[in-house]
Short mmCIF file of C-alpha atoms in Angstrom, two decimals:
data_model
loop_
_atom_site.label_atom_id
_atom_site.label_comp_id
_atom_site.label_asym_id
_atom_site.label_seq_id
_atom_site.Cartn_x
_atom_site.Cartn_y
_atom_site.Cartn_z
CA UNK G 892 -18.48 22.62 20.65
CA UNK G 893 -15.82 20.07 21.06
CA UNK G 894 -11.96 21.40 20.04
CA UNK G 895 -11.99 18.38 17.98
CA UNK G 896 -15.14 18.36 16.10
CA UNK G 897 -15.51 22.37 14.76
CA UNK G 898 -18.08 22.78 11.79
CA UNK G 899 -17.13 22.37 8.34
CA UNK G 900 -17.11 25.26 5.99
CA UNK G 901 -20.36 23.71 4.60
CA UNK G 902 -21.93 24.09 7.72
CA UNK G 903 -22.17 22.22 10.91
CA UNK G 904 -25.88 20.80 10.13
CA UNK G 905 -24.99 18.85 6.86
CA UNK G 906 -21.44 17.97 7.93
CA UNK G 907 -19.66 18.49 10.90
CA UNK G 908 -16.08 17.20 12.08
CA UNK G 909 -12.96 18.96 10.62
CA UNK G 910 -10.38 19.20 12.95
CA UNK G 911 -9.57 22.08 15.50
CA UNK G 912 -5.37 23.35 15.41
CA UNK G 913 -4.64 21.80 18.38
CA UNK G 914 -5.04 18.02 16.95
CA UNK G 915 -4.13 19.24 13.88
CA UNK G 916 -0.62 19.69 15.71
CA UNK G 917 -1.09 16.37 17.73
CA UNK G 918 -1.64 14.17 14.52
CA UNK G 919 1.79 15.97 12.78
CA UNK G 920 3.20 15.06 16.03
CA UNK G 921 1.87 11.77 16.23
CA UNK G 922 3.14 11.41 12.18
CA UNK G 923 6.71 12.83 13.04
CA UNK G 924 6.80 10.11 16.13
CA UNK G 925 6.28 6.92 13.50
CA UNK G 926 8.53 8.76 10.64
CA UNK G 927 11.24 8.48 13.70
CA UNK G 928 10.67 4.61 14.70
CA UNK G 929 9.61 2.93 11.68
CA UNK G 930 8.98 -1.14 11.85
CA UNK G 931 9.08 -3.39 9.06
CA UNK G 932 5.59 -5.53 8.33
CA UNK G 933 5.10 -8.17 11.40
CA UNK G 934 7.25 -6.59 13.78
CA UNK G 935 5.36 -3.14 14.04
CA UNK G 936 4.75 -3.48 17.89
CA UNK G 937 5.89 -0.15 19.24
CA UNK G 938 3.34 1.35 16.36
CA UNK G 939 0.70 -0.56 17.57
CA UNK G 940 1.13 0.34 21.34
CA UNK G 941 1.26 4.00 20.16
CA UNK G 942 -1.98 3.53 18.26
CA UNK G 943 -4.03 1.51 20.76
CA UNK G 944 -2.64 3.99 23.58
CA UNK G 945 -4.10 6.82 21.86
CA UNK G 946 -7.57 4.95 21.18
CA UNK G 947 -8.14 3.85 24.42
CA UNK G 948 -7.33 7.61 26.08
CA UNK G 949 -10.05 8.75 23.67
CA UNK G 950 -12.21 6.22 25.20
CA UNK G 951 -12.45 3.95 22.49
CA UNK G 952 -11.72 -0.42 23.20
CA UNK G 953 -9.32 -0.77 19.93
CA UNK G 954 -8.08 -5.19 19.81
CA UNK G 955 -4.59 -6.26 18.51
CA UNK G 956 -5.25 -8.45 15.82
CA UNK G 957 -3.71 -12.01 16.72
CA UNK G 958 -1.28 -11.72 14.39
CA UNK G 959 0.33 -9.37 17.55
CA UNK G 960 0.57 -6.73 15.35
CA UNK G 961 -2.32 -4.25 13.68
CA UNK G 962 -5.33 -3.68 15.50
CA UNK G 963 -9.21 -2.90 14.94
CA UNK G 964 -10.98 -0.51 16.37
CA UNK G 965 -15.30 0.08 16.57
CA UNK G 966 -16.75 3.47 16.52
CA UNK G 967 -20.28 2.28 18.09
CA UNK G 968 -21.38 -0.74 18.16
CA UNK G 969 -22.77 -2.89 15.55
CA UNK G 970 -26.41 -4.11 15.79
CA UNK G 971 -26.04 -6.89 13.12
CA UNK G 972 -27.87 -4.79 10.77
CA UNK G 973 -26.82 -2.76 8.02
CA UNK G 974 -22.50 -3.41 7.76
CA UNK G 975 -20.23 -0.75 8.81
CA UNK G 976 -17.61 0.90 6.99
CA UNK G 977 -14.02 0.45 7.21
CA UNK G 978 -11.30 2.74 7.18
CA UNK G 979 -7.54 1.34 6.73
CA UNK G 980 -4.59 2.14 7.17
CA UNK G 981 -1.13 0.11 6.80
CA UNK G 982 1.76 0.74 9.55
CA UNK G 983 4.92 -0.93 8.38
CA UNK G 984 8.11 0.79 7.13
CA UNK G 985 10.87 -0.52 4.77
CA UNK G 986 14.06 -2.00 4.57
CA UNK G 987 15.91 1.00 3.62
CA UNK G 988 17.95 4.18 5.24
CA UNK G 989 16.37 7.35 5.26
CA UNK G 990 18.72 9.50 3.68
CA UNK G 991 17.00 13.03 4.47
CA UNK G 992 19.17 15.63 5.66
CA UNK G 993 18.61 18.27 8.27
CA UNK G 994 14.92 17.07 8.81
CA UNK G 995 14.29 16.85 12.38
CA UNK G 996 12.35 13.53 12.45
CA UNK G 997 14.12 11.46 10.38
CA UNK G 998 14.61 7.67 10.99
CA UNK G 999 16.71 6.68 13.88
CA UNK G 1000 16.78 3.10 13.27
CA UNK G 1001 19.55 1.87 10.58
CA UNK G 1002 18.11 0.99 7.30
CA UNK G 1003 14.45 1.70 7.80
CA UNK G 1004 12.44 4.21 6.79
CA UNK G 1005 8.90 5.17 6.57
CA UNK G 1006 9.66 5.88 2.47
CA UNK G 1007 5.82 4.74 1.49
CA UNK G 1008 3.91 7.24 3.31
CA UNK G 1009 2.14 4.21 6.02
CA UNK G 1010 3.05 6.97 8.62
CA UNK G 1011 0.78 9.43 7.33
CA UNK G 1012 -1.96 6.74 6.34
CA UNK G 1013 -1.88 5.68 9.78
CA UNK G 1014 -2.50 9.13 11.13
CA UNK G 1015 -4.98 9.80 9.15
CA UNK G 1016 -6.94 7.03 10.29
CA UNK G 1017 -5.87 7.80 14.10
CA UNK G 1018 -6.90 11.17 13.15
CA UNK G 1019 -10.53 10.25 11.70
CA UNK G 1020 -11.16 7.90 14.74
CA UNK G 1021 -10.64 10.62 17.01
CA UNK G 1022 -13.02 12.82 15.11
CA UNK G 1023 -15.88 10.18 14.97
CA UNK G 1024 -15.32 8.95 18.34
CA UNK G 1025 -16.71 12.66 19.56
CA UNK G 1026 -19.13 12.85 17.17
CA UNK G 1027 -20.49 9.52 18.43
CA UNK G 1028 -19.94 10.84 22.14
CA UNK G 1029 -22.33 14.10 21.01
CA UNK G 1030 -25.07 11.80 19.40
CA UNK G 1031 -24.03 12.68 15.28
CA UNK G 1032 -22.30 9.42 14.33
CA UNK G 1033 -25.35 7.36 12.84
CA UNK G 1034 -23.87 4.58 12.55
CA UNK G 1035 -20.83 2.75 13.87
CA UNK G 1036 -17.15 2.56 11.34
CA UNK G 1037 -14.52 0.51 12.02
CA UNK G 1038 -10.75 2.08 12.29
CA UNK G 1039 -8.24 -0.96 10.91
CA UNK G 1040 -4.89 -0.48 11.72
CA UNK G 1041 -2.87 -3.34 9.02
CA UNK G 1042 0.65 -4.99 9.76
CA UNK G 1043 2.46 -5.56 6.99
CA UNK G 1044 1.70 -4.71 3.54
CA UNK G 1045 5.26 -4.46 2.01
CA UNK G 1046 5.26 -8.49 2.68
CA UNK G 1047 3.88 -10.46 0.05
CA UNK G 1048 1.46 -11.54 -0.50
CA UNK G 1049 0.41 -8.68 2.21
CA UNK G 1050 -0.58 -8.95 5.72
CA UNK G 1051 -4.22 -7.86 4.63
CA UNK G 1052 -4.90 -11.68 3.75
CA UNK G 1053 -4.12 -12.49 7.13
CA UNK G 1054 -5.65 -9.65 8.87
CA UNK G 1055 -8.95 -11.23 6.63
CA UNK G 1056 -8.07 -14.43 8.29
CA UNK G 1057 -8.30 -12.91 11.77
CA UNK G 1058 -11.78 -11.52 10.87
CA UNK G 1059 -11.37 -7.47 10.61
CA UNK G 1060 -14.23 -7.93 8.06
CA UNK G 1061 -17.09 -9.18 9.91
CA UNK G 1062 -19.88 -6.65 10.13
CA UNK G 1063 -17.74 -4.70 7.60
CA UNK G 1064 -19.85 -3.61 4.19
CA UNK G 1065 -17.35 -1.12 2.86
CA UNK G 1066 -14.35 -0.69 2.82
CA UNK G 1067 -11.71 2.63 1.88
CA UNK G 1068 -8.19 3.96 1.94
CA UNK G 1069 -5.83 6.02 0.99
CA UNK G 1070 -2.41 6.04 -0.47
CA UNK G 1071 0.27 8.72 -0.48
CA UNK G 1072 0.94 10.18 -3.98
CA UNK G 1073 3.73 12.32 -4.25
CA UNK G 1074 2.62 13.40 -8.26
CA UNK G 1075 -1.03 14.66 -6.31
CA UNK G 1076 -0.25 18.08 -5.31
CA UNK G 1077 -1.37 18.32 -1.19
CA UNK G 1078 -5.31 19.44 -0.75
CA UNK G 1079 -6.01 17.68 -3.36
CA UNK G 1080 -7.20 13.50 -4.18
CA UNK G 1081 -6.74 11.19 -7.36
CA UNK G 1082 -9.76 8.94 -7.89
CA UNK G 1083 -10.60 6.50 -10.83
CA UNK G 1084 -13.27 3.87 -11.54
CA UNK G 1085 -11.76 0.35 -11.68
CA UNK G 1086 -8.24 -0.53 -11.41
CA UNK G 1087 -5.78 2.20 -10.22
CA UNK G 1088 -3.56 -0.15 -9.12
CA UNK G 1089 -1.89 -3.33 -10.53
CA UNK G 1090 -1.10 -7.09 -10.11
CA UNK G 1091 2.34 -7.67 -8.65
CA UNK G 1092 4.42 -11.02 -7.92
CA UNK G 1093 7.88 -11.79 -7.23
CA UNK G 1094 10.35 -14.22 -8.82
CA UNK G 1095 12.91 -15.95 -7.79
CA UNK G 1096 14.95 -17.77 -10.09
CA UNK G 1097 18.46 -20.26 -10.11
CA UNK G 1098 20.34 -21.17 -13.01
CA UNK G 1099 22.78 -24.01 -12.56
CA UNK G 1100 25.56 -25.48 -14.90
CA UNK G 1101 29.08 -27.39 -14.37
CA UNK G 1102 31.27 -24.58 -14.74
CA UNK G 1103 34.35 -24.43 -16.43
CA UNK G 1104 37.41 -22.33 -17.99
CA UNK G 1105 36.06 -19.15 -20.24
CA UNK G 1106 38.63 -19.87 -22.58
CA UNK G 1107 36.51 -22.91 -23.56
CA UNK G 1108 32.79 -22.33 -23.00
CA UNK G 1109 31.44 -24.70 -25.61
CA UNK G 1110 32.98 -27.49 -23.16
CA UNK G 1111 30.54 -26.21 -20.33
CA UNK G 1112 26.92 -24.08 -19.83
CA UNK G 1113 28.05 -20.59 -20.24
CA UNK G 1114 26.08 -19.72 -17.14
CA UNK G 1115 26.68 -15.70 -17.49
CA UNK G 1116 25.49 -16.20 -21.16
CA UNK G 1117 22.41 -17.89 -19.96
CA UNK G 1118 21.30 -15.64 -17.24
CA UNK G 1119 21.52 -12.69 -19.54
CA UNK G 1120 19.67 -14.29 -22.16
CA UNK G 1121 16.69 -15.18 -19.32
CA UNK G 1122 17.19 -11.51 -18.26
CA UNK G 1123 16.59 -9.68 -21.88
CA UNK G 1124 14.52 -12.82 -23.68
CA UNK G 1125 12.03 -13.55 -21.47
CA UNK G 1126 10.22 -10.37 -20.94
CA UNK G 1127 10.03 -10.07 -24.27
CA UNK G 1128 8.94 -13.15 -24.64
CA UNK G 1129 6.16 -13.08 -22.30
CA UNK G 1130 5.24 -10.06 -24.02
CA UNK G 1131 4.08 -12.03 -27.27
CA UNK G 1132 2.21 -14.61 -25.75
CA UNK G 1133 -0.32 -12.66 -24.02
CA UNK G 1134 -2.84 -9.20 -24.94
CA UNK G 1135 0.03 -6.85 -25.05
CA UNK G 1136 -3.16 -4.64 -23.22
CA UNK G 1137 -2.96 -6.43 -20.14
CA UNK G 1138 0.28 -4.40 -19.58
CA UNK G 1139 2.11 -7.44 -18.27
CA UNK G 1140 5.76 -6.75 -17.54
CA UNK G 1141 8.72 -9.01 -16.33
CA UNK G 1142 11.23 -6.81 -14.53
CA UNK G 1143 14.56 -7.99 -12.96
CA UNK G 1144 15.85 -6.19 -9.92
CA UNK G 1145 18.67 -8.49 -8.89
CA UNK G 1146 21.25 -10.99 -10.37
CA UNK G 1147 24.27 -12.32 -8.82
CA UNK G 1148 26.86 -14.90 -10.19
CA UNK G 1149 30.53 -14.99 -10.78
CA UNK G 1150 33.56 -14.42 -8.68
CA UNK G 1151 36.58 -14.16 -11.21
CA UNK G 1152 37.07 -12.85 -14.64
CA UNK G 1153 38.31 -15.81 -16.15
CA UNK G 1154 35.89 -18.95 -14.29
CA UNK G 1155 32.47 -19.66 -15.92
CA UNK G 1156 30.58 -19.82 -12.20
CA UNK G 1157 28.46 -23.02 -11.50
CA UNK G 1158 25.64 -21.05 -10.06
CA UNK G 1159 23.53 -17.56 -10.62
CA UNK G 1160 20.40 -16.24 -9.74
CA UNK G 1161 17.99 -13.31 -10.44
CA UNK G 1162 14.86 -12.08 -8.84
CA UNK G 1163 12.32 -9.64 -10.04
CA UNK G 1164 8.51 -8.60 -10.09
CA UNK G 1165 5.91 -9.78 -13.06
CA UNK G 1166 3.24 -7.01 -13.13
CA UNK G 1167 0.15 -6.82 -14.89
CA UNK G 1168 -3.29 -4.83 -15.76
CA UNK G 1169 -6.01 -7.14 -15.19
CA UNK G 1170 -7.50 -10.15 -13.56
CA UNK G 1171 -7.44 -12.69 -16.38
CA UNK G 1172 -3.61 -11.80 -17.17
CA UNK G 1173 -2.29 -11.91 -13.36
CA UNK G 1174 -4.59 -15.59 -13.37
CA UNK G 1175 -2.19 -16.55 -16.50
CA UNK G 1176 1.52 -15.29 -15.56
CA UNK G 1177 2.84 -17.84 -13.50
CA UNK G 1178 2.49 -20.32 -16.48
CA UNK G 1179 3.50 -18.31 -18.98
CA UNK G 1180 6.56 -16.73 -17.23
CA UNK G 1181 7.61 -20.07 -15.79
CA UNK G 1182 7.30 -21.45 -19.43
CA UNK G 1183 9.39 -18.72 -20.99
CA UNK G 1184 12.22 -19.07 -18.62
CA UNK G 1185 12.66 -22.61 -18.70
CA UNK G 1186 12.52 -22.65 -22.30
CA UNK G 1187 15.46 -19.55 -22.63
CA UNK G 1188 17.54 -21.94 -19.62
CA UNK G 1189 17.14 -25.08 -21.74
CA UNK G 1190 18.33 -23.49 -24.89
CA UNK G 1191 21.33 -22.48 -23.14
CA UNK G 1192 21.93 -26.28 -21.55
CA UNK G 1193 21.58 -24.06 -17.75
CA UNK G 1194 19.20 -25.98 -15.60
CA UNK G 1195 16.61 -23.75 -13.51
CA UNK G 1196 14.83 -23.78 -10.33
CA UNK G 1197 12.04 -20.65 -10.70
CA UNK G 1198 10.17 -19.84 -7.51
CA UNK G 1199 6.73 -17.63 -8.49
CA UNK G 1200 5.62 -16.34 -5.16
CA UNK G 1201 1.97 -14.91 -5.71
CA UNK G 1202 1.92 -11.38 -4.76
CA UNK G 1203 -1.27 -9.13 -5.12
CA UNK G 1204 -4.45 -8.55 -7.64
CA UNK G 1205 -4.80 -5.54 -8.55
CA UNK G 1206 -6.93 -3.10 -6.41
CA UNK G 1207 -10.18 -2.07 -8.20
CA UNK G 1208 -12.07 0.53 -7.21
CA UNK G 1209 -16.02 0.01 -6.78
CA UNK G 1210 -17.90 2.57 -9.04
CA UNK G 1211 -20.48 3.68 -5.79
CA UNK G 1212 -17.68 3.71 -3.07
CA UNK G 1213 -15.25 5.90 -5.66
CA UNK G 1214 -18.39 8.28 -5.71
CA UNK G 1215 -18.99 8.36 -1.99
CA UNK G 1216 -15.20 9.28 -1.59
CA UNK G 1217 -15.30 11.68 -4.50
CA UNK G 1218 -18.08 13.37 -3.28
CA UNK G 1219 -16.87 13.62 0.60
CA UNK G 1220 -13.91 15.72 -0.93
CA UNK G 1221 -16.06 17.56 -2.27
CA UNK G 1222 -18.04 18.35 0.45
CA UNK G 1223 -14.71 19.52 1.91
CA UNK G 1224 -11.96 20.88 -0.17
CA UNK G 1225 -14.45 21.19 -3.08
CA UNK G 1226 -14.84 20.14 -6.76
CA UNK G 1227 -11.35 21.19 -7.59
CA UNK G 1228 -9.92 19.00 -4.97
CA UNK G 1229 -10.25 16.03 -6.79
CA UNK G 1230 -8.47 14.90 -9.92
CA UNK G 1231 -8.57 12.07 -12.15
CA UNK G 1232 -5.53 9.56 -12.13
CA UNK G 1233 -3.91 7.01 -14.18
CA UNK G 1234 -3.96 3.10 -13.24
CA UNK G 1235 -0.41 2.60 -11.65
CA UNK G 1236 1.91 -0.58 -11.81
CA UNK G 1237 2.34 -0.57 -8.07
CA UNK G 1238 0.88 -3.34 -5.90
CA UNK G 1239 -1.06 -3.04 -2.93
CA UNK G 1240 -2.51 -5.63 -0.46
CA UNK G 1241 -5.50 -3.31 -0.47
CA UNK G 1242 -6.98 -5.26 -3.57
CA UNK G 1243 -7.69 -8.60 -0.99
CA UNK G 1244 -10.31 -7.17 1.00
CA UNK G 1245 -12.02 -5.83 -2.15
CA UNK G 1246 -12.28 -9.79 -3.22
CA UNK G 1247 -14.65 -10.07 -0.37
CA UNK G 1248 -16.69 -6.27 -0.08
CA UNK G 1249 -17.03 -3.52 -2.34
CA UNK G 1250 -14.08 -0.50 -1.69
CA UNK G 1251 -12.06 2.17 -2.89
CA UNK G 1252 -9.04 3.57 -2.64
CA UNK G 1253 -7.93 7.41 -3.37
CA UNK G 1254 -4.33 8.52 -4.42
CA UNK G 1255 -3.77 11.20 -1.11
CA UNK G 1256 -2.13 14.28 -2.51
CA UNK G 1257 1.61 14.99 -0.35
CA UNK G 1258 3.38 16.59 -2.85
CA UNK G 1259 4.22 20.76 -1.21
CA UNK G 1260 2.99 23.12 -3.49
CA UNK G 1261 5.42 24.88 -5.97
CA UNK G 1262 7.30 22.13 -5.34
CA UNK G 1263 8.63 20.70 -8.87
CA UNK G 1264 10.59 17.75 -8.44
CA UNK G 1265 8.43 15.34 -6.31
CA UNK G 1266 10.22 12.76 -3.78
CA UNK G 1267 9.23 8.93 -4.70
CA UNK G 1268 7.33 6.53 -2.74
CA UNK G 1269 10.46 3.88 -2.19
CA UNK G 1270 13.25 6.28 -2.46
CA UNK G 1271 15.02 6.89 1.13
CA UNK G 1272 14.24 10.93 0.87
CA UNK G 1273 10.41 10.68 0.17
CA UNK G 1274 9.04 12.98 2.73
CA UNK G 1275 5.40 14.15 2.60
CA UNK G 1276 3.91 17.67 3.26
CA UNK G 1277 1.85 17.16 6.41
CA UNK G 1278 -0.91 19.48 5.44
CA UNK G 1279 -2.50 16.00 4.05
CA UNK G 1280 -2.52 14.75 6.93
CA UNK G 1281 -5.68 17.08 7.89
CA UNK G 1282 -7.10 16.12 4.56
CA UNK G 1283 -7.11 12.35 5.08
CA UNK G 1284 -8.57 13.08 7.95
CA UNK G 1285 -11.86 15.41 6.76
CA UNK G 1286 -12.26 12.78 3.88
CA UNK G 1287 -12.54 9.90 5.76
CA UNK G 1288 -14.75 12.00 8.61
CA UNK G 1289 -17.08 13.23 5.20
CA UNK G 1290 -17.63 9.79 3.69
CA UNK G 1291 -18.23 8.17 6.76
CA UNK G 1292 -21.25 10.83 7.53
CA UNK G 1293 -22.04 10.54 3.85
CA UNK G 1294 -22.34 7.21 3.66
CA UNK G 1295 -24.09 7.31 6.97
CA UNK G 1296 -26.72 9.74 5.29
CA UNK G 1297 -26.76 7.89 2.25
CA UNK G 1298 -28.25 4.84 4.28
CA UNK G 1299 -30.56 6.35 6.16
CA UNK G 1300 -32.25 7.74 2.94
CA UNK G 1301 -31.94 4.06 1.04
CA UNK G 1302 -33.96 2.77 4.35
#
């Protein structure tokens, strides 16, 4: 038996390919090598030469996507008949420090971090490739899956769209993932039917006026005056002109304007995110948040320029691919392994291949156990216990034999 492909505890007939300790070790290597080097989305080329380096020494022929960054990857080769599955992964960092102390691995580039947990989605997927690609060399890989390695999700409107535009989805019938979720203790997954995650789009807005003296601001456009008036009144106003259920929110993250205590400034300007629920909502907020914040600028004699940059849909979750991953975990960790989870306001690029096949994503568990205060995706500490890493890696091995199995007994 191959070091990489030992039985499962369910036996090695029904379900073979958890991984052996040594590339357990290799893939917490492999982890601690990206955590070290992280590149932002589009420029991730040192991550892609580590991926397609390791593919190609397992014998596999991965292809860097156009784009010059991300890469796809075959597990057997597709007759044309029934699609393969896909398994993603995202490999860019962020634009912030990593502000861990005494951890070994840390960043060592300046203001970027791998705070999201891409590192340990990309592993995984390295990880399940490696599996599969021995269980196709020993004859028990049915049918071919496709590894896809994506540049840039923390751009918007997400590299994903343009990976689509390179093709990663031809021959592809399925489609899964995972995301990091420091709330989701490790050895364990959070599924849900439908949404789990939201609609997110960025604004970018300008307020303009003449300026003046603040000892007489009804000769001039109290700009300061105006740009807290967008900031407070138009979420709220938003608010009431659409189903309060779609959850849509208006959140600033940034305003600027001013330079002395005593000089009403000519200029200011604010960016945020507008988040929402549902389809019909995210299809309805750039009117209605454009409308609401030239109407709160007019009022206050400021003129505007508002930039609504499209973001993401929200990602949701195919009933029958939620079940196959549900019931790989099973098969693995089982039924206690998987938990049920709430629909989050975070965005992910995930959502655009799901406007073209039917997909999933589950919430991956990295949170140590015991541990009580969990590290945040985003913040510059998040860290992830590495034990998950093996558990990406036996769910994605599971439901690509399930779903294997499953199509073999449809045909």
């Amino acid at each position: 038996m191959s070091p990489e492909t030992e039985a499962a505890p369910t036996g090695e007939a029904t379900l073979p390919g958890t991984l052996s300790d040594a590339l357990r070790a290799e893939l917490v290597a492999f982890r601690r090598d990206l955590h070290m080097h992280p590149e932002l989305g589009n420029q991730e080329f040192r991550t892609t030469a580590a991926i397609k380096d390791r593919l190609e020494r397992a014998g596999l022929a991965p292809r860097v996507l156009p784009l010059g960054t991300g890469l796809v990857c075959d597990i057997g080769e597709w007759d044309g008949g029934r699609p393969m599955l896909a398994l993603r992964a995202d490999i860019d960092a962020l634009p912030i420090p990593d502000t861990k102390s005494d951890c070994p691995y840390r960043s060592t580039v300046p203001d970027r971090a791998h705070a999201c947990g891409h590192d340990v989605h990309t592993t995984v997927v390295l990880g399940a490739g490696l599996v599969l690609a021995e269980l196709h060399r020993q004859g028990r890989l049915p049918r071919p899956v496709r590894l896809l390695f994506q540049p840039a999700e923390e751009v918007l409107p997400g590299g994903a769209a343009d990976a689509i535009e390179c093709g990663v989805l031809d021959g592809v019938g399925r489609i899964v993932a995972v995301h990091c979720n420091p709330k989701v203790e490790a050895g364990r997954i959070g599924l849900r039917h439908g949404a789990i995650t939201s609609a997110c789009d960025r604004l970018e807005v300008s307020l303009d006026g003449p300026g003046g003296h603040t000892a007489r601001p009804h000769l001039t456009t109290d700009l300061v005056t105006a740009v807290a008036r967008v900031v407070t009144d138009v979420p709220a106003l938003v608010a009431r002109r659409i189903d309060s259920r779609s959850g849509l929110a208006v959140t600033w993250g940034r305003i600027e304007s001013g330079h002395a205590p005593n000089v009403i400034p000519q200029h200011a300007e604010l960016s945020g995110t507008v988040r929402c629920l549902d389809l019909p909502s995210w299809r309805q907020a750039p009117d209605l948040v454009v409308a609401a914040i030239d109407e709160i600028a007019n009022l206050h004699r400021a003129k505007s320029e508002i930039t609504y940059v499209r973001g993401v849909p929200p990602v949701v979750n195919d009933a029958v691919v939620a079940d196959l991953l549900h019931d790989a975990m099973v098969a693995r960790r089982g039924p206690d392994s998987v938990e049920g989870t709430e629909q989050s306001l975070g965005g992910e690029d995930f959502s655009w291949y799901l406007e073209h096949v039917p997909g999933a994503m589950a919430r991956l568990g990295v949170r140590a156990p015991g541990e009580r205060t969990a590290r945040d995706l985003h913040q510059g500490d998040f860290d992830a216990d590495e034990s998950a890493i093996t558990v990406g890696v036996e769910l994605f091995t599971a439901t690509a034999l399930l779903d294997a199995a499953g199509s073999d007994a449809a045909s």
